[in-house]
XYZ file of C-alpha atoms in Angstrom:
167
model
C 0.183 -0.162 0.414
C 1.257 3.151 -0.978
C 1.532 6.092 1.440
C 0.650 9.737 0.442
C 3.039 12.309 0.892
C 2.957 14.347 4.339
C 2.231 17.423 3.053
C -1.359 15.932 1.256
C -2.031 14.237 4.795
C -1.663 17.872 6.939
C -3.555 19.601 4.318
C -6.685 17.005 4.244
C -6.082 16.739 8.037
C -6.467 20.555 8.653
C -9.058 21.115 6.097
C -11.601 17.944 8.276
C -10.716 19.763 11.358
C -11.613 23.634 10.158
C -14.948 21.696 8.566
C -15.496 19.875 12.153
C -14.874 22.831 13.726
C -17.291 25.393 11.861
C -20.151 22.311 12.213
C -19.386 22.190 15.980
C -19.788 26.184 16.036
C -23.104 26.442 14.103
C -24.429 23.208 16.183
C -23.275 24.842 19.165
C -24.896 28.243 18.402
C -27.986 27.032 17.267
C -29.270 24.027 19.656
C -28.704 23.953 22.823
C -29.661 20.759 25.655
C -31.935 22.400 28.333
C -32.723 20.158 31.701
C -35.691 21.191 33.727
C -34.166 22.480 37.099
C -37.758 22.807 39.622
C -38.330 20.010 41.727
C -41.583 19.898 40.670
C -41.745 20.115 37.010
C -44.813 21.370 34.845
C -43.700 19.154 31.980
C -43.446 15.420 31.882
C -39.885 15.909 30.424
C -36.696 16.583 32.282
C -33.925 17.099 29.068
C -34.954 19.162 25.898
C -32.788 20.505 22.583
C -33.884 24.153 22.057
C -33.132 25.193 18.429
C -32.819 28.855 18.748
C -32.375 29.165 14.691
C -36.328 27.782 14.607
C -39.525 29.789 15.829
C -41.592 27.416 14.319
C -45.102 27.913 16.052
C -47.521 24.313 16.305
C -50.193 23.404 18.417
C -49.236 20.995 20.830
C -45.597 21.755 20.341
C -43.239 23.120 22.903
C -41.391 26.893 22.755
C -38.398 28.335 24.590
C -39.528 31.601 25.425
C -38.020 34.525 27.601
C -40.384 36.064 30.559
C -40.974 39.626 30.627
C -42.209 42.084 33.441
C -45.749 40.169 33.543
C -43.687 37.213 35.368
C -42.073 39.645 37.844
C -41.358 39.537 40.634
C -41.736 35.926 40.740
C -39.210 35.252 38.012
C -37.051 38.081 36.416
C -37.452 39.607 32.968
C -35.408 37.317 30.699
C -36.202 34.146 31.972
C -35.856 31.278 29.723
C -38.641 29.161 29.821
C -40.319 25.601 28.238
C -44.093 25.229 27.909
C -46.380 23.270 25.459
C -48.192 25.334 23.001
C -51.819 25.319 23.865
C -53.640 27.840 21.359
C -52.254 29.502 18.591
C -53.434 32.390 16.232
C -57.153 32.292 15.878
C -57.361 30.174 18.681
C -60.569 31.593 21.158
C -59.051 31.438 24.816
C -61.652 32.218 27.525
C -61.778 31.842 31.462
C -64.406 32.178 33.121
C -64.977 31.669 36.937
C -61.386 30.015 37.336
C -62.483 27.179 34.315
C -60.458 27.481 31.102
C -61.289 26.744 27.639
C -59.436 26.598 24.282
C -61.801 26.692 21.466
C -64.904 25.527 23.500
C -63.026 22.645 25.284
C -62.092 22.112 28.738
C -58.733 22.865 29.320
C -58.373 23.151 33.253
C -58.678 25.328 36.254
C -56.353 27.431 38.433
C -54.019 26.486 41.229
C -54.893 27.699 44.572
C -51.662 27.623 45.897
C -50.333 29.838 42.547
C -53.518 32.211 43.304
C -52.541 33.300 46.834
C -48.785 34.050 45.854
C -49.693 36.176 42.891
C -52.882 37.560 45.391
C -55.697 37.266 42.507
C -58.792 35.543 42.731
C -59.799 33.229 39.725
C -62.610 35.954 38.797
C -59.615 38.482 38.674
C -58.336 36.333 35.326
C -61.291 36.388 33.391
C -60.818 36.509 29.678
C -62.429 35.760 26.081
C -60.327 36.706 22.983
C -59.022 35.368 20.204
C -55.368 34.575 20.032
C -53.363 37.334 18.207
C -51.513 36.148 15.132
C -47.691 35.005 16.438
C -48.908 35.095 20.039
C -49.112 31.905 21.766
C -50.707 30.267 24.567
C -48.355 28.648 26.893
C -49.092 25.719 29.379
C -47.343 23.201 31.437
C -48.926 19.419 31.667
C -49.493 19.609 35.607
C -51.991 21.746 37.630
C -49.853 23.751 39.429
C -47.532 25.141 36.128
C -47.383 29.093 36.379
C -48.536 29.882 33.220
C -50.601 31.725 30.016
C -53.704 31.117 32.344
C -52.330 33.489 35.254
C -49.822 36.086 32.685
C -51.358 35.641 29.355
C -49.683 34.872 25.584
C -46.156 34.786 24.831
C -45.683 37.504 22.144
C -43.523 37.094 19.211
C -40.758 39.048 20.497
C -40.470 36.847 23.151
C -39.959 33.662 21.428
C -36.451 32.203 21.278
C -36.945 28.969 19.669
C -38.618 25.525 18.789
C -37.994 22.851 21.572
C -38.130 19.156 21.151
C -38.457 16.914 24.160
C -35.815 14.324 24.706
C -36.781 12.087 28.200
């Protein structure tokens, strides 16, 4: 077997190393692994892949978003959250006397502990509206999730990426 000259080998090695570095940089800036850090997670998964290069919104998908001042003082503005998208543009969200419905389907009630923490009564959170273009209504799957029921829709400017649950 004939060996290739050292200069040819080094050239190939440098090109391959550069290609792998660029691929690693691209993947590292576009994708991140998210780990749920709460003791009682609002979603059934602990590990996620966050795709910061895609902001595709679809019903029942998952989204990463930054909180705004509506979540203060409980969470600082800019905190990263992952929730499930439960209502998208054109869906009808109605909360009446503490009962949430999306497109006339019952989707849950409020958690008494959260209501106490935010110092609200269920009737104070009553709404009836159509989700605006680009906005999403997000929720966790556990009853004690601090989500859109308490602070409203996520605006397009808050969305940071699409999320893929792992396990």
